[in-house]
Amino acid sequence: FGAEFEFRKNLGFISETLQNVSVSSNVTVVESIIDMTDQEFSARKNFEKEGQNIDITRQMAGQAPYIINAGLSYDNPAIGFDGGLFYNVQGETLTVVGGGLFPDVYTEPFHNLRLNMNKSFGPNASVNLSVSNLLNDERAEYYQGYQAEKQIFSLYSPHTSVSLGFKYSF
């Protein structure tokens, strides 16, 4: 179960000069619990550590507990220009379900800040600039066992990427 909230607002009500500027946000909050199979539950119980209490339920793999999107946009059709700055993050997500002796693997939140700009030149031509991962964040996955420090499962640094495109329609 979960909830999703969305907000969009043009800033023209503040000042006429902000008529082409808008803010937007989308927040999703999810609680995902599944019952383990008898085989998975038994395997986890066989390696239960002192003080640990294995429950028959666990988080669903692949489902982030929250997703946040936010943006600041500019759109001016009269001059053929639009652009925006957009932020996205997902909460810690169960990625690989462990079993028995092997702990679960979780993906850490990845904070992405992206810039997009588009300029059209008449009805047939346009240029697009996109810069992604402006925060230069890393994508990390960790083993996470009971009362143990996180251990790296995989670590990837996508760095900041820049894309420039030209489109012409015949």
Short mmCIF file of N, CA and C in Angstrom, two decimals:
data_model
loop_
_atom_site.label_atom_id
_atom_site.label_comp_id
_atom_site.label_asym_id
_atom_site.label_seq_id
_atom_site.Cartn_x
_atom_site.Cartn_y
_atom_site.Cartn_z
N PHE A 1 0.84 -1.17 0.00
CA PHE A 1 0.00 0.00 0.00
C PHE A 1 0.88 1.23 0.00
N GLY A 2 0.31 2.35 -0.42
CA GLY A 2 1.11 3.56 -0.48
C GLY A 2 0.26 4.75 -0.87
N ALA A 3 0.94 5.84 -1.06
CA ALA A 3 0.28 7.08 -1.46
C ALA A 3 1.21 7.86 -2.37
N GLU A 4 0.59 8.62 -3.26
CA GLU A 4 1.37 9.46 -4.17
C GLU A 4 0.78 10.86 -4.13
N PHE A 5 1.66 11.83 -4.05
CA PHE A 5 1.25 13.23 -4.01
C PHE A 5 1.94 13.96 -5.15
N GLU A 6 1.17 14.79 -5.84
CA GLU A 6 1.75 15.54 -6.96
C GLU A 6 1.37 17.01 -6.81
N PHE A 7 2.31 17.88 -7.15
CA PHE A 7 2.10 19.32 -7.03
C PHE A 7 2.71 19.99 -8.25
N ARG A 8 1.97 20.87 -8.89
CA ARG A 8 2.47 21.70 -10.00
C ARG A 8 1.90 23.10 -9.83
N LYS A 9 2.76 24.09 -9.99
CA LYS A 9 2.28 25.46 -9.85
C LYS A 9 3.10 26.40 -10.71
N ASN A 10 2.39 27.16 -11.52
CA ASN A 10 3.01 28.22 -12.30
C ASN A 10 3.26 29.39 -11.36
N LEU A 11 4.42 30.03 -11.48
CA LEU A 11 4.78 31.11 -10.55
C LEU A 11 4.34 32.48 -11.03
N GLY A 12 3.51 32.56 -12.07
CA GLY A 12 3.03 33.84 -12.58
C GLY A 12 2.21 34.62 -11.57
N PHE A 13 1.65 33.95 -10.56
CA PHE A 13 0.87 34.65 -9.53
C PHE A 13 1.76 35.53 -8.65
N ILE A 14 3.07 35.24 -8.61
CA ILE A 14 3.99 36.06 -7.81
C ILE A 14 4.32 37.34 -8.55
N SER A 15 4.64 37.18 -9.85
CA SER A 15 5.00 38.32 -10.68
C SER A 15 4.80 37.94 -12.14
N GLU A 16 4.41 38.88 -12.96
CA GLU A 16 4.23 38.64 -14.40
C GLU A 16 5.52 38.14 -15.04
N THR A 17 6.68 38.56 -14.51
CA THR A 17 7.97 38.11 -15.09
C THR A 17 8.22 36.62 -14.87
N LEU A 18 7.49 35.99 -13.94
CA LEU A 18 7.63 34.56 -13.67
C LEU A 18 6.55 33.72 -14.36
N GLN A 19 5.82 34.31 -15.31
CA GLN A 19 4.71 33.63 -15.98
C GLN A 19 5.15 32.34 -16.66
N ASN A 20 6.37 32.26 -17.13
CA ASN A 20 6.87 31.09 -17.85
C ASN A 20 7.59 30.09 -16.94
N VAL A 21 7.61 30.36 -15.64
CA VAL A 21 8.32 29.52 -14.69
C VAL A 21 7.31 28.73 -13.86
N SER A 22 7.62 27.46 -13.63
CA SER A 22 6.75 26.65 -12.79
C SER A 22 7.58 25.71 -11.93
N VAL A 23 7.01 25.29 -10.82
CA VAL A 23 7.63 24.30 -9.95
C VAL A 23 6.72 23.07 -9.93
N SER A 24 7.34 21.92 -9.75
CA SER A 24 6.56 20.69 -9.68
C SER A 24 7.24 19.72 -8.72
N SER A 25 6.44 18.84 -8.16
CA SER A 25 6.98 17.82 -7.27
C SER A 25 6.04 16.62 -7.29
N ASN A 26 6.64 15.47 -7.10
CA ASN A 26 5.89 14.23 -7.02
C ASN A 26 6.57 13.39 -5.94
N VAL A 27 5.80 12.97 -4.96
CA VAL A 27 6.33 12.15 -3.87
C VAL A 27 5.49 10.89 -3.76
N THR A 28 6.16 9.75 -3.74
CA THR A 28 5.49 8.47 -3.58
C THR A 28 6.04 7.81 -2.32
N VAL A 29 5.15 7.33 -1.48
CA VAL A 29 5.53 6.62 -0.26
C VAL A 29 4.84 5.26 -0.32
N VAL A 30 5.64 4.19 -0.14
CA VAL A 30 5.12 2.84 -0.29
C VAL A 30 5.56 1.96 0.87
N GLU A 31 4.65 1.15 1.37
CA GLU A 31 4.98 0.11 2.34
C GLU A 31 4.73 -1.21 1.63
N SER A 32 5.81 -1.95 1.37
CA SER A 32 5.66 -3.21 0.63
C SER A 32 6.17 -4.36 1.49
N ILE A 33 5.28 -5.23 1.88
CA ILE A 33 5.63 -6.36 2.72
C ILE A 33 5.09 -7.62 2.05
N ILE A 34 5.93 -8.64 1.98
CA ILE A 34 5.47 -9.92 1.43
C ILE A 34 5.77 -11.04 2.42
N ASP A 35 5.02 -12.10 2.32
CA ASP A 35 5.28 -13.29 3.12
C ASP A 35 6.37 -14.10 2.44
N MET A 36 7.35 -14.53 3.21
CA MET A 36 8.41 -15.38 2.66
C MET A 36 7.85 -16.78 2.39
N THR A 37 8.48 -17.46 1.44
CA THR A 37 8.14 -18.86 1.23
C THR A 37 8.65 -19.65 2.44
N ASP A 38 8.11 -20.84 2.63
CA ASP A 38 8.57 -21.69 3.74
C ASP A 38 10.07 -21.97 3.61
N GLN A 39 10.53 -22.17 2.39
CA GLN A 39 11.95 -22.47 2.14
C GLN A 39 12.83 -21.28 2.54
N GLU A 40 12.44 -20.05 2.13
CA GLU A 40 13.23 -18.86 2.48
C GLU A 40 13.21 -18.62 3.98
N PHE A 41 12.04 -18.74 4.60
CA PHE A 41 11.93 -18.53 6.04
C PHE A 41 12.79 -19.53 6.81
N SER A 42 12.75 -20.80 6.42
CA SER A 42 13.56 -21.84 7.09
C SER A 42 15.04 -21.56 6.93
N ALA A 43 15.46 -21.16 5.74
CA ALA A 43 16.87 -20.87 5.50
C ALA A 43 17.34 -19.71 6.37
N ARG A 44 16.51 -18.68 6.51
CA ARG A 44 16.87 -17.54 7.36
C ARG A 44 16.88 -17.95 8.84
N LYS A 45 15.91 -18.74 9.26
CA LYS A 45 15.85 -19.18 10.66
C LYS A 45 17.05 -20.05 11.02
N ASN A 46 17.54 -20.86 10.08
CA ASN A 46 18.69 -21.72 10.34
C ASN A 46 19.96 -20.93 10.65
N PHE A 47 20.03 -19.69 10.16
CA PHE A 47 21.22 -18.87 10.39
C PHE A 47 20.90 -17.63 11.24
N GLU A 48 19.82 -17.70 11.99
CA GLU A 48 19.43 -16.61 12.88
C GLU A 48 20.51 -16.42 13.95
N LYS A 49 20.90 -15.16 14.15
CA LYS A 49 21.95 -14.85 15.12
C LYS A 49 21.33 -14.56 16.49
N GLU A 50 22.15 -14.63 17.51
CA GLU A 50 21.68 -14.37 18.86
C GLU A 50 21.13 -12.95 18.94
N GLY A 51 19.92 -12.83 19.47
CA GLY A 51 19.26 -11.53 19.59
C GLY A 51 18.43 -11.17 18.37
N GLN A 52 18.61 -11.86 17.27
CA GLN A 52 17.86 -11.58 16.05
C GLN A 52 16.51 -12.30 16.10
N ASN A 53 15.50 -11.70 15.55
CA ASN A 53 14.18 -12.31 15.50
C ASN A 53 13.69 -12.29 14.05
N ILE A 54 13.78 -13.39 13.36
CA ILE A 54 13.35 -13.49 11.97
C ILE A 54 11.83 -13.57 11.92
N ASP A 55 11.23 -12.67 11.14
CA ASP A 55 9.79 -12.65 10.95
C ASP A 55 9.46 -13.33 9.62
N ILE A 56 8.25 -13.79 9.45
CA ILE A 56 7.82 -14.48 8.24
C ILE A 56 7.64 -13.50 7.07
N THR A 57 7.68 -12.20 7.33
CA THR A 57 7.53 -11.19 6.28
C THR A 57 8.84 -10.44 6.07
N ARG A 58 8.94 -9.83 4.90
CA ARG A 58 10.08 -8.96 4.58
C ARG A 58 9.65 -7.94 3.54
N GLN A 59 10.51 -6.95 3.30
CA GLN A 59 10.27 -5.95 2.27
C GLN A 59 10.27 -6.62 0.90
N MET A 60 9.44 -6.14 -0.01
CA MET A 60 9.43 -6.67 -1.37
C MET A 60 10.65 -6.16 -2.13
N ALA A 61 11.33 -7.05 -2.81
CA ALA A 61 12.52 -6.67 -3.59
C ALA A 61 12.13 -5.75 -4.74
N GLY A 62 12.94 -4.74 -4.95
CA GLY A 62 12.76 -3.83 -6.07
C GLY A 62 11.83 -2.67 -5.82
N GLN A 63 11.17 -2.62 -4.67
CA GLN A 63 10.22 -1.56 -4.38
C GLN A 63 10.84 -0.57 -3.39
N ALA A 64 11.09 0.64 -3.85
CA ALA A 64 11.63 1.69 -2.99
C ALA A 64 10.56 2.15 -2.00
N PRO A 65 10.94 2.44 -0.76
CA PRO A 65 9.95 2.92 0.22
C PRO A 65 9.48 4.34 -0.08
N TYR A 66 10.27 5.09 -0.83
CA TYR A 66 9.84 6.43 -1.24
C TYR A 66 10.56 6.82 -2.53
N ILE A 67 9.91 7.69 -3.29
CA ILE A 67 10.49 8.27 -4.51
C ILE A 67 10.13 9.75 -4.48
N ILE A 68 11.12 10.59 -4.69
CA ILE A 68 10.89 12.04 -4.69
C ILE A 68 11.39 12.61 -6.01
N ASN A 69 10.53 13.35 -6.69
CA ASN A 69 10.88 14.09 -7.89
C ASN A 69 10.52 15.54 -7.66
N ALA A 70 11.37 16.45 -8.08
CA ALA A 70 11.08 17.87 -7.96
C ALA A 70 11.69 18.59 -9.16
N GLY A 71 11.05 19.65 -9.59
CA GLY A 71 11.57 20.36 -10.75
C GLY A 71 11.23 21.83 -10.75
N LEU A 72 12.08 22.58 -11.42
CA LEU A 72 11.88 23.99 -11.68
C LEU A 72 12.00 24.14 -13.19
N SER A 73 10.92 24.60 -13.85
CA SER A 73 10.87 24.62 -15.31
C SER A 73 10.63 26.01 -15.85
N TYR A 74 11.13 26.22 -17.07
CA TYR A 74 10.89 27.45 -17.81
C TYR A 74 10.41 27.05 -19.19
N ASP A 75 9.30 27.63 -19.65
CA ASP A 75 8.76 27.29 -20.96
C ASP A 75 8.25 28.57 -21.62
N ASN A 76 8.86 28.92 -22.76
CA ASN A 76 8.46 30.11 -23.49
C ASN A 76 8.28 29.76 -24.96
N PRO A 77 7.07 29.34 -25.36
CA PRO A 77 6.83 28.96 -26.75
C PRO A 77 7.07 30.10 -27.75
N ALA A 78 6.89 31.34 -27.31
CA ALA A 78 7.07 32.49 -28.21
C ALA A 78 8.50 32.57 -28.74
N ILE A 79 9.47 32.15 -27.95
CA ILE A 79 10.87 32.19 -28.41
C ILE A 79 11.41 30.78 -28.70
N GLY A 80 10.55 29.78 -28.53
CA GLY A 80 10.94 28.40 -28.82
C GLY A 80 11.97 27.85 -27.85
N PHE A 81 11.84 28.19 -26.58
CA PHE A 81 12.82 27.72 -25.59
C PHE A 81 12.10 27.14 -24.38
N ASP A 82 12.61 26.02 -23.90
CA ASP A 82 12.16 25.48 -22.63
C ASP A 82 13.33 24.77 -21.96
N GLY A 83 13.25 24.69 -20.66
CA GLY A 83 14.32 24.03 -19.91
C GLY A 83 13.91 23.83 -18.48
N GLY A 84 14.75 23.10 -17.77
CA GLY A 84 14.43 22.88 -16.37
C GLY A 84 15.55 22.20 -15.62
N LEU A 85 15.44 22.30 -14.33
CA LEU A 85 16.35 21.65 -13.40
C LEU A 85 15.50 20.66 -12.61
N PHE A 86 15.90 19.37 -12.63
CA PHE A 86 15.06 18.31 -12.07
C PHE A 86 15.87 17.44 -11.11
N TYR A 87 15.25 17.11 -9.98
CA TYR A 87 15.89 16.31 -8.94
C TYR A 87 15.08 15.02 -8.75
N ASN A 88 15.80 13.92 -8.51
CA ASN A 88 15.15 12.63 -8.27
C ASN A 88 15.96 11.84 -7.26
N VAL A 89 15.25 11.15 -6.34
CA VAL A 89 15.89 10.22 -5.40
C VAL A 89 14.90 9.13 -5.04
N GLN A 90 15.42 7.92 -4.84
CA GLN A 90 14.62 6.79 -4.36
C GLN A 90 15.21 6.33 -3.05
N GLY A 91 14.36 5.87 -2.15
CA GLY A 91 14.83 5.37 -0.86
C GLY A 91 15.57 4.05 -0.99
N GLU A 92 16.23 3.68 0.10
CA GLU A 92 16.98 2.42 0.15
C GLU A 92 16.06 1.26 -0.26
N THR A 93 16.52 0.46 -1.22
CA THR A 93 15.68 -0.58 -1.82
C THR A 93 16.35 -1.94 -1.73
N LEU A 94 15.57 -2.94 -1.31
CA LEU A 94 16.06 -4.32 -1.31
C LEU A 94 16.24 -4.73 -2.77
N THR A 95 17.49 -5.07 -3.13
CA THR A 95 17.82 -5.37 -4.52
C THR A 95 17.99 -6.87 -4.75
N VAL A 96 18.72 -7.52 -3.84
CA VAL A 96 18.96 -8.97 -3.94
C VAL A 96 18.53 -9.59 -2.61
N VAL A 97 17.62 -10.53 -2.70
CA VAL A 97 17.15 -11.20 -1.50
C VAL A 97 18.18 -12.26 -1.11
N GLY A 98 18.71 -12.10 0.10
CA GLY A 98 19.68 -13.08 0.60
C GLY A 98 18.97 -14.35 1.01
N GLY A 99 19.74 -15.31 1.40
CA GLY A 99 19.13 -16.56 1.84
C GLY A 99 20.08 -17.30 2.74
N GLY A 100 19.58 -17.75 3.85
CA GLY A 100 20.42 -18.52 4.75
C GLY A 100 21.59 -17.72 5.25
N LEU A 101 22.77 -18.16 4.87
CA LEU A 101 24.02 -17.54 5.31
C LEU A 101 24.28 -16.18 4.66
N PHE A 102 23.70 -15.96 3.48
CA PHE A 102 24.00 -14.74 2.71
C PHE A 102 23.02 -13.63 3.05
N PRO A 103 23.54 -12.42 3.36
CA PRO A 103 22.66 -11.31 3.73
C PRO A 103 21.99 -10.68 2.50
N ASP A 104 20.96 -9.89 2.77
CA ASP A 104 20.28 -9.14 1.72
C ASP A 104 21.21 -8.06 1.17
N VAL A 105 20.93 -7.63 -0.06
CA VAL A 105 21.67 -6.53 -0.69
C VAL A 105 20.68 -5.39 -0.93
N TYR A 106 21.07 -4.19 -0.49
CA TYR A 106 20.23 -3.00 -0.63
C TYR A 106 20.93 -1.96 -1.49
N THR A 107 20.13 -1.26 -2.32
CA THR A 107 20.63 -0.13 -3.10
C THR A 107 20.44 1.12 -2.26
N GLU A 108 21.52 1.88 -2.12
CA GLU A 108 21.46 3.14 -1.38
C GLU A 108 20.77 4.20 -2.24
N PRO A 109 20.19 5.23 -1.63
CA PRO A 109 19.59 6.31 -2.41
C PRO A 109 20.62 6.96 -3.34
N PHE A 110 20.19 7.22 -4.57
CA PHE A 110 21.02 7.90 -5.58
C PHE A 110 20.37 9.25 -5.86
N HIS A 111 21.08 10.32 -5.57
CA HIS A 111 20.56 11.68 -5.74
C HIS A 111 20.97 12.18 -7.12
N ASN A 112 20.00 12.36 -8.00
CA ASN A 112 20.29 12.81 -9.36
C ASN A 112 19.71 14.20 -9.59
N LEU A 113 20.55 15.11 -10.02
CA LEU A 113 20.13 16.45 -10.40
C LEU A 113 20.46 16.60 -11.88
N ARG A 114 19.44 16.93 -12.67
CA ARG A 114 19.58 16.96 -14.13
C ARG A 114 19.12 18.31 -14.67
N LEU A 115 19.81 18.78 -15.69
CA LEU A 115 19.46 20.03 -16.39
C LEU A 115 19.11 19.69 -17.82
N ASN A 116 17.96 20.16 -18.29
CA ASN A 116 17.56 19.98 -19.69
C ASN A 116 17.24 21.33 -20.29
N MET A 117 17.70 21.56 -21.53
CA MET A 117 17.35 22.78 -22.25
C MET A 117 17.08 22.42 -23.71
N ASN A 118 16.02 23.02 -24.27
CA ASN A 118 15.63 22.78 -25.65
C ASN A 118 15.37 24.12 -26.33
N LYS A 119 15.89 24.27 -27.54
CA LYS A 119 15.66 25.48 -28.33
C LYS A 119 15.25 25.05 -29.73
N SER A 120 14.07 25.52 -30.14
CA SER A 120 13.63 25.20 -31.50
C SER A 120 13.93 26.38 -32.41
N PHE A 121 14.19 26.04 -33.67
CA PHE A 121 14.47 27.02 -34.71
C PHE A 121 13.46 26.78 -35.82
N GLY A 122 12.33 27.44 -35.70
CA GLY A 122 11.25 27.21 -36.66
C GLY A 122 10.59 25.87 -36.39
N PRO A 123 9.76 25.43 -37.33
CA PRO A 123 9.00 24.20 -37.10
C PRO A 123 9.81 22.91 -37.31
N ASN A 124 11.01 23.01 -37.90
CA ASN A 124 11.72 21.79 -38.29
C ASN A 124 13.01 21.48 -37.53
N ALA A 125 13.59 22.43 -36.85
CA ALA A 125 14.90 22.19 -36.24
C ALA A 125 14.90 22.53 -34.75
N SER A 126 15.68 21.76 -34.01
CA SER A 126 15.82 22.03 -32.58
C SER A 126 17.15 21.51 -32.07
N VAL A 127 17.60 22.11 -30.98
CA VAL A 127 18.83 21.71 -30.30
C VAL A 127 18.44 21.37 -28.86
N ASN A 128 19.03 20.30 -28.34
CA ASN A 128 18.75 19.85 -26.98
C ASN A 128 20.06 19.68 -26.23
N LEU A 129 20.12 20.20 -25.00
CA LEU A 129 21.27 20.01 -24.11
C LEU A 129 20.75 19.36 -22.83
N SER A 130 21.43 18.30 -22.40
CA SER A 130 21.05 17.61 -21.18
C SER A 130 22.32 17.33 -20.37
N VAL A 131 22.30 17.69 -19.11
CA VAL A 131 23.42 17.40 -18.20
C VAL A 131 22.82 16.61 -17.04
N SER A 132 23.33 15.39 -16.83
CA SER A 132 22.79 14.51 -15.82
C SER A 132 23.80 14.25 -14.72
N ASN A 133 23.32 13.96 -13.52
CA ASN A 133 24.13 13.70 -12.34
C ASN A 133 25.03 14.89 -11.99
N LEU A 134 24.44 16.06 -11.95
CA LEU A 134 25.19 17.27 -11.59
C LEU A 134 25.79 17.19 -10.19
N LEU A 135 25.23 16.36 -9.32
CA LEU A 135 25.75 16.20 -7.96
C LEU A 135 26.90 15.20 -7.90
N ASN A 136 27.15 14.53 -9.03
CA ASN A 136 28.23 13.54 -9.14
C ASN A 136 28.10 12.45 -8.07
N ASP A 137 26.87 12.00 -7.84
CA ASP A 137 26.61 10.97 -6.83
C ASP A 137 27.02 9.60 -7.35
N GLU A 138 27.23 8.67 -6.44
CA GLU A 138 27.60 7.30 -6.79
C GLU A 138 26.40 6.38 -6.62
N ARG A 139 26.38 5.31 -7.39
CA ARG A 139 25.36 4.26 -7.23
C ARG A 139 26.02 3.15 -6.41
N ALA A 140 25.43 2.84 -5.27
CA ALA A 140 26.04 1.87 -4.37
C ALA A 140 25.03 0.83 -3.91
N GLU A 141 25.50 -0.41 -3.85
CA GLU A 141 24.72 -1.50 -3.29
C GLU A 141 25.54 -2.14 -2.18
N TYR A 142 24.88 -2.49 -1.07
CA TYR A 142 25.57 -3.01 0.09
C TYR A 142 24.91 -4.28 0.61
N TYR A 143 25.77 -5.21 1.07
CA TYR A 143 25.27 -6.33 1.87
C TYR A 143 24.87 -5.73 3.21
N GLN A 144 23.75 -6.19 3.75
CA GLN A 144 23.33 -5.67 5.04
C GLN A 144 22.85 -6.84 5.90
N GLY A 145 23.69 -7.23 6.85
CA GLY A 145 23.37 -8.32 7.77
C GLY A 145 23.02 -7.80 9.15
N TYR A 146 22.48 -8.66 9.97
CA TYR A 146 22.04 -8.29 11.32
C TYR A 146 23.23 -7.82 12.16
N GLN A 147 23.14 -6.61 12.70
CA GLN A 147 24.15 -5.98 13.55
C GLN A 147 25.56 -6.04 12.95
N ALA A 148 25.65 -5.99 11.64
CA ALA A 148 26.95 -5.98 10.96
C ALA A 148 27.08 -4.68 10.18
N GLU A 149 28.32 -4.23 10.00
CA GLU A 149 28.54 -3.05 9.18
C GLU A 149 28.27 -3.39 7.73
N LYS A 150 27.78 -2.40 7.00
CA LYS A 150 27.50 -2.60 5.58
C LYS A 150 28.80 -2.95 4.85
N GLN A 151 28.67 -3.88 3.92
CA GLN A 151 29.80 -4.28 3.08
C GLN A 151 29.41 -4.01 1.63
N ILE A 152 30.34 -3.46 0.86
CA ILE A 152 30.06 -3.11 -0.53
C ILE A 152 29.78 -4.37 -1.36
N PHE A 153 28.67 -4.36 -2.06
CA PHE A 153 28.33 -5.39 -3.03
C PHE A 153 28.74 -4.91 -4.41
N SER A 154 28.35 -3.67 -4.75
CA SER A 154 28.81 -3.03 -6.00
C SER A 154 28.80 -1.52 -5.80
N LEU A 155 29.72 -0.87 -6.46
CA LEU A 155 29.85 0.58 -6.37
C LEU A 155 30.18 1.09 -7.77
N TYR A 156 29.39 2.04 -8.22
CA TYR A 156 29.55 2.57 -9.58
C TYR A 156 29.45 4.08 -9.53
N SER A 157 30.39 4.74 -10.18
CA SER A 157 30.38 6.20 -10.24
C SER A 157 30.10 6.63 -11.68
N PRO A 158 28.82 6.98 -11.97
CA PRO A 158 28.48 7.34 -13.35
C PRO A 158 29.00 8.70 -13.78
N HIS A 159 29.49 9.49 -12.83
CA HIS A 159 29.98 10.84 -13.11
C HIS A 159 28.89 11.69 -13.75
N THR A 160 29.23 12.90 -14.06
CA THR A 160 28.30 13.81 -14.73
C THR A 160 28.38 13.55 -16.22
N SER A 161 27.22 13.46 -16.87
CA SER A 161 27.22 13.24 -18.32
C SER A 161 26.54 14.40 -19.02
N VAL A 162 27.05 14.72 -20.20
CA VAL A 162 26.53 15.82 -21.00
C VAL A 162 26.13 15.27 -22.36
N SER A 163 24.95 15.66 -22.80
CA SER A 163 24.45 15.23 -24.09
C SER A 163 23.98 16.46 -24.87
N LEU A 164 24.40 16.55 -26.11
CA LEU A 164 24.00 17.65 -26.99
C LEU A 164 23.44 17.04 -28.26
N GLY A 165 22.25 17.45 -28.64
CA GLY A 165 21.63 16.86 -29.82
C GLY A 165 21.05 17.91 -30.74
N PHE A 166 20.99 17.57 -32.00
CA PHE A 166 20.38 18.42 -33.02
C PHE A 166 19.38 17.57 -33.77
N LYS A 167 18.17 18.10 -33.97
CA LYS A 167 17.13 17.36 -34.68
C LYS A 167 16.59 18.23 -35.80
N TYR A 168 16.46 17.61 -36.96
CA TYR A 168 15.85 18.30 -38.10
C TYR A 168 14.81 17.38 -38.71
N SER A 169 13.61 17.87 -38.87
CA SER A 169 12.52 17.09 -39.47
C SER A 169 12.27 17.56 -40.89
N PHE A 170 12.17 16.59 -41.79
CA PHE A 170 11.92 16.92 -43.20
C PHE A 170 10.45 16.99 -43.49
#
